[in-house]
Short mmCIF file of C-alpha atoms in Angstrom, two decimals:
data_model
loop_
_atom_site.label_atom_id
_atom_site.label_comp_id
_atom_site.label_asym_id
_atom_site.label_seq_id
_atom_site.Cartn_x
_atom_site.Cartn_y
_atom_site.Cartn_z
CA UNK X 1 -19.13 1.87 -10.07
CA UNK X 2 -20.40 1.82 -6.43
CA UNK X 3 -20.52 -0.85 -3.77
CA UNK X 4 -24.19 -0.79 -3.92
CA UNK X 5 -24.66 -1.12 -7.79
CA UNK X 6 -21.85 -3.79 -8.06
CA UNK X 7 -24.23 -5.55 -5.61
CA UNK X 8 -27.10 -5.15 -7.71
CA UNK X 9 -26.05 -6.10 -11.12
CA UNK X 10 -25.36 -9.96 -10.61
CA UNK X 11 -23.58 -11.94 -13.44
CA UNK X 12 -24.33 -15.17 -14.54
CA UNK X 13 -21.68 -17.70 -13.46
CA UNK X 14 -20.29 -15.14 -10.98
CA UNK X 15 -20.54 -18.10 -8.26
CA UNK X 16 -18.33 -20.39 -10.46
CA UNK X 17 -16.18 -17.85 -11.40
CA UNK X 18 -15.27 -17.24 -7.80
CA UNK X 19 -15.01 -20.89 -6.91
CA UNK X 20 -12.16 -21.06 -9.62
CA UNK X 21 -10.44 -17.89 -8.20
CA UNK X 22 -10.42 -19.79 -5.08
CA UNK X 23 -9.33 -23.32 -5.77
CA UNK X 24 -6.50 -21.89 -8.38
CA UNK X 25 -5.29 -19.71 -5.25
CA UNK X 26 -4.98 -22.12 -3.18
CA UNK X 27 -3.59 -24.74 -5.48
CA UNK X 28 -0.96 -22.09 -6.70
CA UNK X 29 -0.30 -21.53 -2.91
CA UNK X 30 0.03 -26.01 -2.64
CA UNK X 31 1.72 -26.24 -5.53
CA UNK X 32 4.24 -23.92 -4.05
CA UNK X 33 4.51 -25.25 -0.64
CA UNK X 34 5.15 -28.67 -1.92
CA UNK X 35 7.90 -27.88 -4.70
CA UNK X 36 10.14 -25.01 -3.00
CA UNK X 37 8.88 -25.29 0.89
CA UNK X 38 6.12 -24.54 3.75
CA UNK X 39 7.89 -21.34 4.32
CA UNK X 40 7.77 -20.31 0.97
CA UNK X 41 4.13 -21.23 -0.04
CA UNK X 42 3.37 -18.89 3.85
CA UNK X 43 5.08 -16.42 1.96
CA UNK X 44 2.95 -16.36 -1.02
CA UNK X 45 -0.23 -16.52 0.83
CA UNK X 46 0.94 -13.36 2.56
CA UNK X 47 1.84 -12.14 -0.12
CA UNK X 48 -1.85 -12.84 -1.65
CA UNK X 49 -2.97 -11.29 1.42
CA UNK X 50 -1.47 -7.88 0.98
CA UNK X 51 -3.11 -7.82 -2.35
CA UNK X 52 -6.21 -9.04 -1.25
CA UNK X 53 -6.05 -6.12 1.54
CA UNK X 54 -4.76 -3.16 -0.57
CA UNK X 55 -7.31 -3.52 -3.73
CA UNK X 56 -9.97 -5.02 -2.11
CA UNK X 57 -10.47 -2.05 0.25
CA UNK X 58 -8.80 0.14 -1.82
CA UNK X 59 -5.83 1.74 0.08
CA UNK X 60 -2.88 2.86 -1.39
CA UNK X 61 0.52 5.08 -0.57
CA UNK X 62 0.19 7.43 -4.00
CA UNK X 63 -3.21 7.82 -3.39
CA UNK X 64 -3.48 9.04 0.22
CA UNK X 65 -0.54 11.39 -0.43
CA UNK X 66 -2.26 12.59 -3.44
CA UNK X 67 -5.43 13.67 -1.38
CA UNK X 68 -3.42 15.59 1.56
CA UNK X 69 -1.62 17.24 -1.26
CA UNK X 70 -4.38 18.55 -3.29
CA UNK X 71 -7.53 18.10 -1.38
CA UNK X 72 -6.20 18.22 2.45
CA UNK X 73 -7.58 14.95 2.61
CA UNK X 74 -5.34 13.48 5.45
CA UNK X 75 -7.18 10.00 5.71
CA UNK X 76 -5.40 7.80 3.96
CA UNK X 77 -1.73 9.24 5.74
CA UNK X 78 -3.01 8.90 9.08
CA UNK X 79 -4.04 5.21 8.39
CA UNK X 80 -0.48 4.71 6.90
CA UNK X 81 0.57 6.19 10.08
CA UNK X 82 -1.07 4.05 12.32
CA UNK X 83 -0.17 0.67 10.52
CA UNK X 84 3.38 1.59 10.90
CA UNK X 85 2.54 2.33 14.21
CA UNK X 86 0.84 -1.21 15.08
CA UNK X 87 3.92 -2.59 12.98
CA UNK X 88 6.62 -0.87 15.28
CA UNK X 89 4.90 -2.32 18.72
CA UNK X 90 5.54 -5.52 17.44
CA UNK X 91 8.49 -5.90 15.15
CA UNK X 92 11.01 -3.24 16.95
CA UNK X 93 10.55 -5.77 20.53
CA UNK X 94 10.95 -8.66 18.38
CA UNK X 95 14.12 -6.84 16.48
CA UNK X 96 15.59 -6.90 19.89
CA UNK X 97 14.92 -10.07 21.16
CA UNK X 98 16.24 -12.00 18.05
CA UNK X 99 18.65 -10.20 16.19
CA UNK X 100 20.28 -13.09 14.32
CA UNK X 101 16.63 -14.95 13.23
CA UNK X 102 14.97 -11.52 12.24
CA UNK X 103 16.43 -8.59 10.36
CA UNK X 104 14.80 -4.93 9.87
CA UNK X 105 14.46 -2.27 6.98
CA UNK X 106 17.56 -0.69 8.40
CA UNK X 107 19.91 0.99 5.67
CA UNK X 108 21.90 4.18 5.66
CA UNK X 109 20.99 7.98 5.40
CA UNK X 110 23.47 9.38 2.15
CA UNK X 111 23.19 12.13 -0.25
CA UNK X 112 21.51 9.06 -3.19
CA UNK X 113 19.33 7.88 -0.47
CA UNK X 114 18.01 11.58 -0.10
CA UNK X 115 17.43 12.40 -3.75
CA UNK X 116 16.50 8.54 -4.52
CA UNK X 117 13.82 9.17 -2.11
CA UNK X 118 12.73 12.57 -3.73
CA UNK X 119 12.67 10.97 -7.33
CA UNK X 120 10.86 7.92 -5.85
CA UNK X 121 7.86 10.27 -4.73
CA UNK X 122 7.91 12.34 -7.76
CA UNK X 123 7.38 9.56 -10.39
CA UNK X 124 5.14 7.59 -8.34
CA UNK X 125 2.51 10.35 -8.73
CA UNK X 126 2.91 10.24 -12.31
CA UNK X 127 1.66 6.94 -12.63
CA UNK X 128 0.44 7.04 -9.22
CA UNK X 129 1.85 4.09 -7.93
CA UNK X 130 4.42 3.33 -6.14
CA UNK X 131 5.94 -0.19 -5.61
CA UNK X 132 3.06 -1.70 -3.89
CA UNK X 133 0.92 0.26 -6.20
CA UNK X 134 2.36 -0.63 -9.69
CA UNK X 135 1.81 -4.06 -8.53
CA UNK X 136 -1.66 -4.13 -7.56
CA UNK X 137 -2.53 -1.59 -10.43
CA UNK X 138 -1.29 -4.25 -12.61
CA UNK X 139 -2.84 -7.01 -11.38
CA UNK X 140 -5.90 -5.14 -11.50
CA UNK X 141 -5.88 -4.41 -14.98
CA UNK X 142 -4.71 -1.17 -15.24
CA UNK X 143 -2.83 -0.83 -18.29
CA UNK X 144 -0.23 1.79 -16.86
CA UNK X 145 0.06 -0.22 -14.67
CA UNK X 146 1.04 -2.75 -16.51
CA UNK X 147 3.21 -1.25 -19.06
CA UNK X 148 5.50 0.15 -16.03
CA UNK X 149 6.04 -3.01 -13.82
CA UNK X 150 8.58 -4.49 -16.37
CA UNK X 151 10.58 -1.13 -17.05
CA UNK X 152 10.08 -1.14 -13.46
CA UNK X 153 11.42 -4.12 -12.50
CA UNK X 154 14.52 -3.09 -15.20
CA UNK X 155 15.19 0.08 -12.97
CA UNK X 156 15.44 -1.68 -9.99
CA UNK X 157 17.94 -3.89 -11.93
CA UNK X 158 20.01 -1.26 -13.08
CA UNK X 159 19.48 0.99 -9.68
CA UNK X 160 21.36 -2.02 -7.32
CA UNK X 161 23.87 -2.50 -10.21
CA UNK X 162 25.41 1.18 -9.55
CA UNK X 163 24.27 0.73 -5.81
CA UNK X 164 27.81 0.77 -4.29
CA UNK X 165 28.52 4.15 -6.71
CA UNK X 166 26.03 6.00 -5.07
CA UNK X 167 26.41 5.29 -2.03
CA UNK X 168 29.72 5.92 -2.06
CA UNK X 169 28.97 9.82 -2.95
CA UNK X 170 28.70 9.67 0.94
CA UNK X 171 26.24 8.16 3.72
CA UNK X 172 25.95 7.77 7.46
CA UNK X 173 26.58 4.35 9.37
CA UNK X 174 22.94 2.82 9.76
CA UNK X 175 20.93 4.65 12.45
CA UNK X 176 18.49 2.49 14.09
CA UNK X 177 16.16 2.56 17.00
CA UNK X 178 16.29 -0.34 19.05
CA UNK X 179 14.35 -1.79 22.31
CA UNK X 180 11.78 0.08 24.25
CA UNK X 181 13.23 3.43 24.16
CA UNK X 182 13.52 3.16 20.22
CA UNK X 183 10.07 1.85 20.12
CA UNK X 184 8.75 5.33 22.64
CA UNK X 185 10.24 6.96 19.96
CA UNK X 186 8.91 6.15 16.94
CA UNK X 187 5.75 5.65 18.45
CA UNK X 188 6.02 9.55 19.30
CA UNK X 189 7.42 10.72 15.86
CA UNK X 190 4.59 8.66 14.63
CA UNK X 191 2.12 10.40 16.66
CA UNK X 192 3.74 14.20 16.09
CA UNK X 193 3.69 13.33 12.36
CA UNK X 194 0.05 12.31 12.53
CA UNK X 195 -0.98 15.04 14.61
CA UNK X 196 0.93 17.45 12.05
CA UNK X 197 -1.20 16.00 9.23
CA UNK X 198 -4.51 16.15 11.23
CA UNK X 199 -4.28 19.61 12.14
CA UNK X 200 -3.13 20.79 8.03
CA UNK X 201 -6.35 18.36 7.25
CA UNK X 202 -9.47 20.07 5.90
CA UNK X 203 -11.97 20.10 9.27
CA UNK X 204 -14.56 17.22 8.32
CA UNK X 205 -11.97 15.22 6.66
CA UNK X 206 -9.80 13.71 9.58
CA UNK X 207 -11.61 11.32 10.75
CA UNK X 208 -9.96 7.82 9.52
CA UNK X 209 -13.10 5.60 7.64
CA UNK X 210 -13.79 2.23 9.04
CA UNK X 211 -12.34 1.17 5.42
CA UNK X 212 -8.90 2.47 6.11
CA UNK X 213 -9.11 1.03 9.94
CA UNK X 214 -9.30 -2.37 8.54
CA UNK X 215 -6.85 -1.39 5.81
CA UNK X 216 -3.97 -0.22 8.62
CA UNK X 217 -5.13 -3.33 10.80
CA UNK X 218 -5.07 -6.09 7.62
CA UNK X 219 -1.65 -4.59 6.72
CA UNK X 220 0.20 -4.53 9.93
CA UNK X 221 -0.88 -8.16 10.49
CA UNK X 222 0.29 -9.05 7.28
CA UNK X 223 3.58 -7.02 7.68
CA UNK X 224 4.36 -8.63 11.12
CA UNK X 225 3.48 -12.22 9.72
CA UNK X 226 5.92 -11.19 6.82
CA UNK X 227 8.79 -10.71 9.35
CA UNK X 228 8.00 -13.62 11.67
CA UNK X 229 7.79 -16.15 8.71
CA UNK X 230 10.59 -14.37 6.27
CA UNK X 231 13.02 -12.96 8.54
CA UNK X 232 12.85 -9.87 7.06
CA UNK X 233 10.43 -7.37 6.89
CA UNK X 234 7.59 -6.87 3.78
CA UNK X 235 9.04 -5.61 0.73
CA UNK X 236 9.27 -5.11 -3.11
CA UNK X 237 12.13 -3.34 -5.49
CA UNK X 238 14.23 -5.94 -4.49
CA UNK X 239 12.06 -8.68 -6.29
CA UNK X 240 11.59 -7.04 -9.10
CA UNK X 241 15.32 -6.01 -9.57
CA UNK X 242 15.98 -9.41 -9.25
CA UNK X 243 13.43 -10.62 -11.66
CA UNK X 244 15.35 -8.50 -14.34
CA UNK X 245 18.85 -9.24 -12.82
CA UNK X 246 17.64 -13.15 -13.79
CA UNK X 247 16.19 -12.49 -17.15
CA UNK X 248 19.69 -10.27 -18.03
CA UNK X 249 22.10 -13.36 -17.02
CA UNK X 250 19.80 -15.98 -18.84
CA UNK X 251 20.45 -13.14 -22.05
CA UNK X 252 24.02 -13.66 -21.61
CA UNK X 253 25.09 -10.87 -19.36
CA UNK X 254 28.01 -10.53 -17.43
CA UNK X 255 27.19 -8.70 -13.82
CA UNK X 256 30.81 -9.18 -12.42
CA UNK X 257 31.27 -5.80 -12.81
CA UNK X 258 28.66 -4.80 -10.14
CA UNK X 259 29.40 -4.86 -6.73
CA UNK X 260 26.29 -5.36 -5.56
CA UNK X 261 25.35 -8.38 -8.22
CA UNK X 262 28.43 -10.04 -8.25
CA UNK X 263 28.49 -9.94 -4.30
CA UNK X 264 28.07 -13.85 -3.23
CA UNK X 265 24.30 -13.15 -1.67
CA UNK X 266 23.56 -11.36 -5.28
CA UNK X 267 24.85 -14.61 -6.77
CA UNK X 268 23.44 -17.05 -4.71
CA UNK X 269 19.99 -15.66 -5.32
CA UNK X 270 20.60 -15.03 -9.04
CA UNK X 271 21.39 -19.42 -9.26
CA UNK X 272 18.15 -20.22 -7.08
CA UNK X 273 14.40 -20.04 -8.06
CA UNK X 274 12.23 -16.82 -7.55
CA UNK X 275 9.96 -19.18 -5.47
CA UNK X 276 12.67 -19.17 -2.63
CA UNK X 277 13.14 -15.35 -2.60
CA UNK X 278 10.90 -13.28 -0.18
CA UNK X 279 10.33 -10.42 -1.78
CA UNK X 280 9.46 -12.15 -5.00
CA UNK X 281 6.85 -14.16 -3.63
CA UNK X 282 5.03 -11.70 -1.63
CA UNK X 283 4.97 -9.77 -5.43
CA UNK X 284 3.83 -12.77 -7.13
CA UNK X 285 1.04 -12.78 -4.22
CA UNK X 286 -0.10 -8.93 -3.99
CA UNK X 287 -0.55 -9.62 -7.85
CA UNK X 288 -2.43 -12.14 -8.00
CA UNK X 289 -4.14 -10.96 -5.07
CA UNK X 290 -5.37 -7.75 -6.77
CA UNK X 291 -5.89 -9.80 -9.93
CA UNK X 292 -8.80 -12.51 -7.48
CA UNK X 293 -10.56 -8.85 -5.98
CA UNK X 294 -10.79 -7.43 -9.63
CA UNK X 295 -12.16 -10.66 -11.56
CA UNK X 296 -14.44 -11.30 -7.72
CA UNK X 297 -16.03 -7.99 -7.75
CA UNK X 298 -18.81 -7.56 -10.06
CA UNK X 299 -18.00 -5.65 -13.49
CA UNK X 300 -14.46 -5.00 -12.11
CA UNK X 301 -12.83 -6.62 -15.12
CA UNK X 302 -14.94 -4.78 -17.53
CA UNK X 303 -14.24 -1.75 -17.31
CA UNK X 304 -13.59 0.22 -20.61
CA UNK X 305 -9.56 0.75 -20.79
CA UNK X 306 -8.89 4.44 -21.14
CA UNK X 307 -7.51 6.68 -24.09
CA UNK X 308 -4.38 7.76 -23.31
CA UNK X 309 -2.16 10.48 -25.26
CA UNK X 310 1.38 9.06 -26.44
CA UNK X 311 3.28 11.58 -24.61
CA UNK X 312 1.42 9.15 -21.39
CA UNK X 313 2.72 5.83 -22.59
CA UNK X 314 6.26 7.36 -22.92
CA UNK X 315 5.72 9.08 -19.12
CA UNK X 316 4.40 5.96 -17.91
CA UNK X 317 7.67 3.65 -19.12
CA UNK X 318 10.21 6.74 -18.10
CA UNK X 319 8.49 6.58 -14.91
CA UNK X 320 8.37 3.18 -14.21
CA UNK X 321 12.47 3.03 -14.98
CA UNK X 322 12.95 6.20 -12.63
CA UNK X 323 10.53 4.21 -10.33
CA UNK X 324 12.76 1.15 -10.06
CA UNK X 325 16.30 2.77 -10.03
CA UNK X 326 15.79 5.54 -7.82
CA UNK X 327 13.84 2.76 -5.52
CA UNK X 328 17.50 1.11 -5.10
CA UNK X 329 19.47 3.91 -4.97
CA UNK X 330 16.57 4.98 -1.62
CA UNK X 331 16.85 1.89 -0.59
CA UNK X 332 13.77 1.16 -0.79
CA UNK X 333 9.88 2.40 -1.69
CA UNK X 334 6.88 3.28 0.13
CA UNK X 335 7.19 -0.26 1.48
CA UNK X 336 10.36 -1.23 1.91
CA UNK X 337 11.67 2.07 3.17
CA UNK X 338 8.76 4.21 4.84
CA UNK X 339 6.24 1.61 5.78
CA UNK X 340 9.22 -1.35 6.89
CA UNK X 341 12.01 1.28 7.55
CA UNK X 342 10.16 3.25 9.94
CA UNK X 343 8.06 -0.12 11.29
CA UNK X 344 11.44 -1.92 12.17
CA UNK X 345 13.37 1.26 13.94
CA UNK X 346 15.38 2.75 10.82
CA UNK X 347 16.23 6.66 10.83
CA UNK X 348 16.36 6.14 6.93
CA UNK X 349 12.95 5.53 6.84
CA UNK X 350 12.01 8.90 8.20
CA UNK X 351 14.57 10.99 5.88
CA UNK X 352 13.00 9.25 2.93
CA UNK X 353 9.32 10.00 4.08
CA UNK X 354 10.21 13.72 3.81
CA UNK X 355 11.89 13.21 0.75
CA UNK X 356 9.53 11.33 -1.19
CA UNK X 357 6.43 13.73 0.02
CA UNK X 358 8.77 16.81 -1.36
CA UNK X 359 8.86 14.96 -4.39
CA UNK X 360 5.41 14.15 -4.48
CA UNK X 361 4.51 18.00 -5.26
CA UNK X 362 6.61 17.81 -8.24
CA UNK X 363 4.81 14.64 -9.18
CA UNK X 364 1.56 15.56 -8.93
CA UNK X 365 2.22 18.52 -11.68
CA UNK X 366 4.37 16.15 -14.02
CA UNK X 367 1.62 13.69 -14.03
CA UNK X 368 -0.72 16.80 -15.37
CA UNK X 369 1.60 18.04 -17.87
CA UNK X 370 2.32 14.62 -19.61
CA UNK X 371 -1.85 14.34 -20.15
CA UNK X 372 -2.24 11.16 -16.80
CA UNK X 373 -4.74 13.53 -15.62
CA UNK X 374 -8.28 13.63 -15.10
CA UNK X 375 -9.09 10.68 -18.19
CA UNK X 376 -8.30 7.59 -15.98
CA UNK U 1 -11.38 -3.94 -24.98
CA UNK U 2 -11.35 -4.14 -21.13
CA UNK U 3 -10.03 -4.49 -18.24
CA UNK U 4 -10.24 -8.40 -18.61
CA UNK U 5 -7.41 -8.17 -21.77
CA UNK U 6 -5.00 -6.20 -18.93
CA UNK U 7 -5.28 -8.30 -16.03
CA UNK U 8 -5.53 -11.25 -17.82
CA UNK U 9 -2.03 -10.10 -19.91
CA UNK U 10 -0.70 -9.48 -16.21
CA UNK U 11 -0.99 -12.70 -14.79
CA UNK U 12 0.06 -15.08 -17.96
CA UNK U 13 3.43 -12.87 -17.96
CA UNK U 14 4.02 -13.89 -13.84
CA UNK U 15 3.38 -17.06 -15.11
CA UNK U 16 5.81 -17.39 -18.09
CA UNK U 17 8.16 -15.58 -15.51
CA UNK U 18 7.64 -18.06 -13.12
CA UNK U 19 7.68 -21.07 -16.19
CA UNK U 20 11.07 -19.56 -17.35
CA UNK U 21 12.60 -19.24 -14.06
CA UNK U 22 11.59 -22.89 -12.93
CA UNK U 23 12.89 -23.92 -16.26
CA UNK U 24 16.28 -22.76 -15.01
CA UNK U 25 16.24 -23.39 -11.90
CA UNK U 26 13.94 -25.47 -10.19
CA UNK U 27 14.01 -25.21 -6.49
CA UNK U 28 14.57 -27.70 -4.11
CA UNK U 29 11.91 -28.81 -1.42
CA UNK U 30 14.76 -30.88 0.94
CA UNK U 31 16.39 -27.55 1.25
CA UNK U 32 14.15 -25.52 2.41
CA UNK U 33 14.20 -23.62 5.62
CA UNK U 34 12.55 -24.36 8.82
CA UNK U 35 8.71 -23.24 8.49
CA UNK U 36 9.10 -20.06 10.61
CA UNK U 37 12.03 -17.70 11.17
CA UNK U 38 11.32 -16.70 14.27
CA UNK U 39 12.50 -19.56 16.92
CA UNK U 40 14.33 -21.26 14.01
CA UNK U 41 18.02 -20.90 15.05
CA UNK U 42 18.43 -19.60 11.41
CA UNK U 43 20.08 -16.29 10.48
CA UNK U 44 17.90 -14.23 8.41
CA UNK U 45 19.85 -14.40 4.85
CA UNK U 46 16.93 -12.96 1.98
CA UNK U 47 17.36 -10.24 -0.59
CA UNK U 48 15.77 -7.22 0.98
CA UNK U 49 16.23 -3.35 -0.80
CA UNK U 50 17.33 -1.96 1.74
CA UNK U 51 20.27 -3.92 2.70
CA UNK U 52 23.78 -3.56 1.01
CA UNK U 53 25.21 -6.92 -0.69
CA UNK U 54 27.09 -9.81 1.56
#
């Protein structure tokens, strides 16, 4: 459905429909504030924001890659590009003038990272979604996206759970970029990587859309407020690992034998509520964020749900598990990695870019083979 | 069946997440951090994916 026929076909009780969206937001985002903490009901409206930002003007990581891949569409990238870019100015200055208060996406290069990374780009073009994606796609009421967040959300579990055993298969000390020169840096990788996509773009498809502008603006903001109120910069696998890590213990299972859950952090935050943890919140947020666009636009909750072969379904939940672990093993997605990795000074950020677009080609001809394509 | 059934299937299983979760443990508003991190005094100490465990 267009903009302009959405506009035209008014519902009945659209007006109190969005009044309720509104009040239950903001009474979610009260109720949270006043039972776990300010900083923690912030976090959620943030978190509501990205949501809010991504479907609402409908920008994406899967997506954009998607169209440079097949169509030499290079859009989408190039606004990725510049959030990160907007991002960098302000959190790599800020990195450096507060180490202890503020922490970046910073995590080592390694052999698991690489192919985690790879894996990562590959599956998220079979459901095309990535973390940020799966979330909003679910929210939304897309039904694969839905059916992969929880086996999502399981691979992240069981991805930090052999975390140390990857690693271990061999990595670099972390590699970050720090203070102005760091910043020059980045800022000029940024701009050599956009220029690289710009020139491979089809001619009369580089120029960025005033949709994607306020997309890369809306998210930078957002990703800067993330680190300024959090600490830490905007991400996701984490959350959802954790979700699962919580719903395994409260099934009786013993983590001890994972370094990386039985580490006292991992156990602290397995004994406290999801409304303290970061990553959690912002995912509770881009969720219901997506959810408010989809039941505020008009007809966007009714569309027909599409017919899907089985050999799908099955793709969609292998996916979403390969999503998850391979997520934790990269240390990190399209978020936590690329968009906060590269954002906050990290050299892993930039190996896994490369990686996960390598992937992405294998993706995009899974997702055809296992019948995602062309009936969405 | 629509949309609607998905979305609306989406956001009652955060909730029962976020039900359960608060049934086991509820957090506590008197120890929460300062508002802001930045100009708190506070180390930076959440879960983040890329960071190893402490």
């Amino acid at each position: 459905m267009t903009l302009a026929s959405e506009q035209q076909t008014a519902r009945p009780g659209a007006g109190l429909t969005r009044a309720g969206l509104i009040g239950a937001t903001l009474i979610f985002v009260a109720l949270v504030a006043l039972f776990a903490g300010a900083r923690f009901g912030l976090m959620l409206l943030i978190g509501l924001g990205f949501g809010i930002a991504l479907e609402g003007l409908r920008f994406g990581f899967a997506g954009p890659w998607r169209a440079m891949i097949l169509r030499r569409e290079p859009a989408g990238i190039l606004a990725q590009l510049l959030a990160i870019a907007l991002v960098a100015c302000v959190a790599i200055p800020l990195l450096a003038a507060y180490p202890g208060e503020l922490g970046g996406a910073q995590a080592p290069i390694g052999w698991a990272m690489i192919g985690g990374a790879f894996v990562f780009g590959a599956a998220m073009q079979v459901v095309l979604g990535c973390g940020s994606g799966t979330l909003i796609n679910a929210g939304s009421g897309n039904p694969v996206g839905l059916l992969a967040l929880p086996f999502f959300a399981i691979g992240s579990f069981a991805g930090a759970y052999h975390l140390i055993w990857w690693t271990d298969l061999g990595a670099l000390p972390i590699l970050t970029l720090r203070g102005t020169a760091g910043l020059v840096v980045t800022l000029v990788g940024l701009a050599l990587l956009a220029g690289l996509f710009w020139a491979l773009g089809k001619p009369g498809s580089r120029g960025i859309p005033a949709r994607y502008l306020v997309a890369a603006l809306a998210l930078a903001a957002l990703a800067i407020a993330n680190l300024v109120v959090a600490g830490q910069p905007w991400g996701v696998v984490y959350g959802l690992g954790l979700w699962a890590a919580k719903g395994a213990v409260s099934l009786g299972a013993d983590l001890s034998g994972s370094p990386f859950w039985s580490a006292a952090g991992s156990v602290e935050r397995l004994n406290t509520s999801l409304l303290t943890d970061y990553t959690s919140l912002t995912n509770f947020g881009m969720i219901a964020g997506a959810f408010c666009v989809a039941a505020w636009r008009r007809g966007g909750l009714d569309k027909a749900l599409p017919s899907y072969p089985m050999r799908a379904w099955v793709a969609t939940i292998l996916a979403g598990l390969v999503l998850g672990y391979s997520s934790r093993i990269a240390f990190g997605c399209n978020v936590g990695a690329f968009f906060s990795g590269i954002g906050t000074g990290s050299l892993h950020g930039w190996v896994w870019f490369v990686a996960a677009f390598a992937g992405a080609f294998v993706g995009i001809r899974i997702r055809s083979v296992v019948g995602l394509e062309a009936r969405t | 069946m629509t949309r609607r059934l998905t979305a609306s299937l989406t956001m009652v299983g955060i909730f029962v997440l976020i039900g359960l979760d608060l049934a086991g443990d509820p957090p506590n508003p008197y120890r929460a951090p300062p508002f802001i991190a930045l100009g708190s005094g506070v180390a930076a100490s959440g879960g983040f994916c890329g960071a190893l465990p402490d």
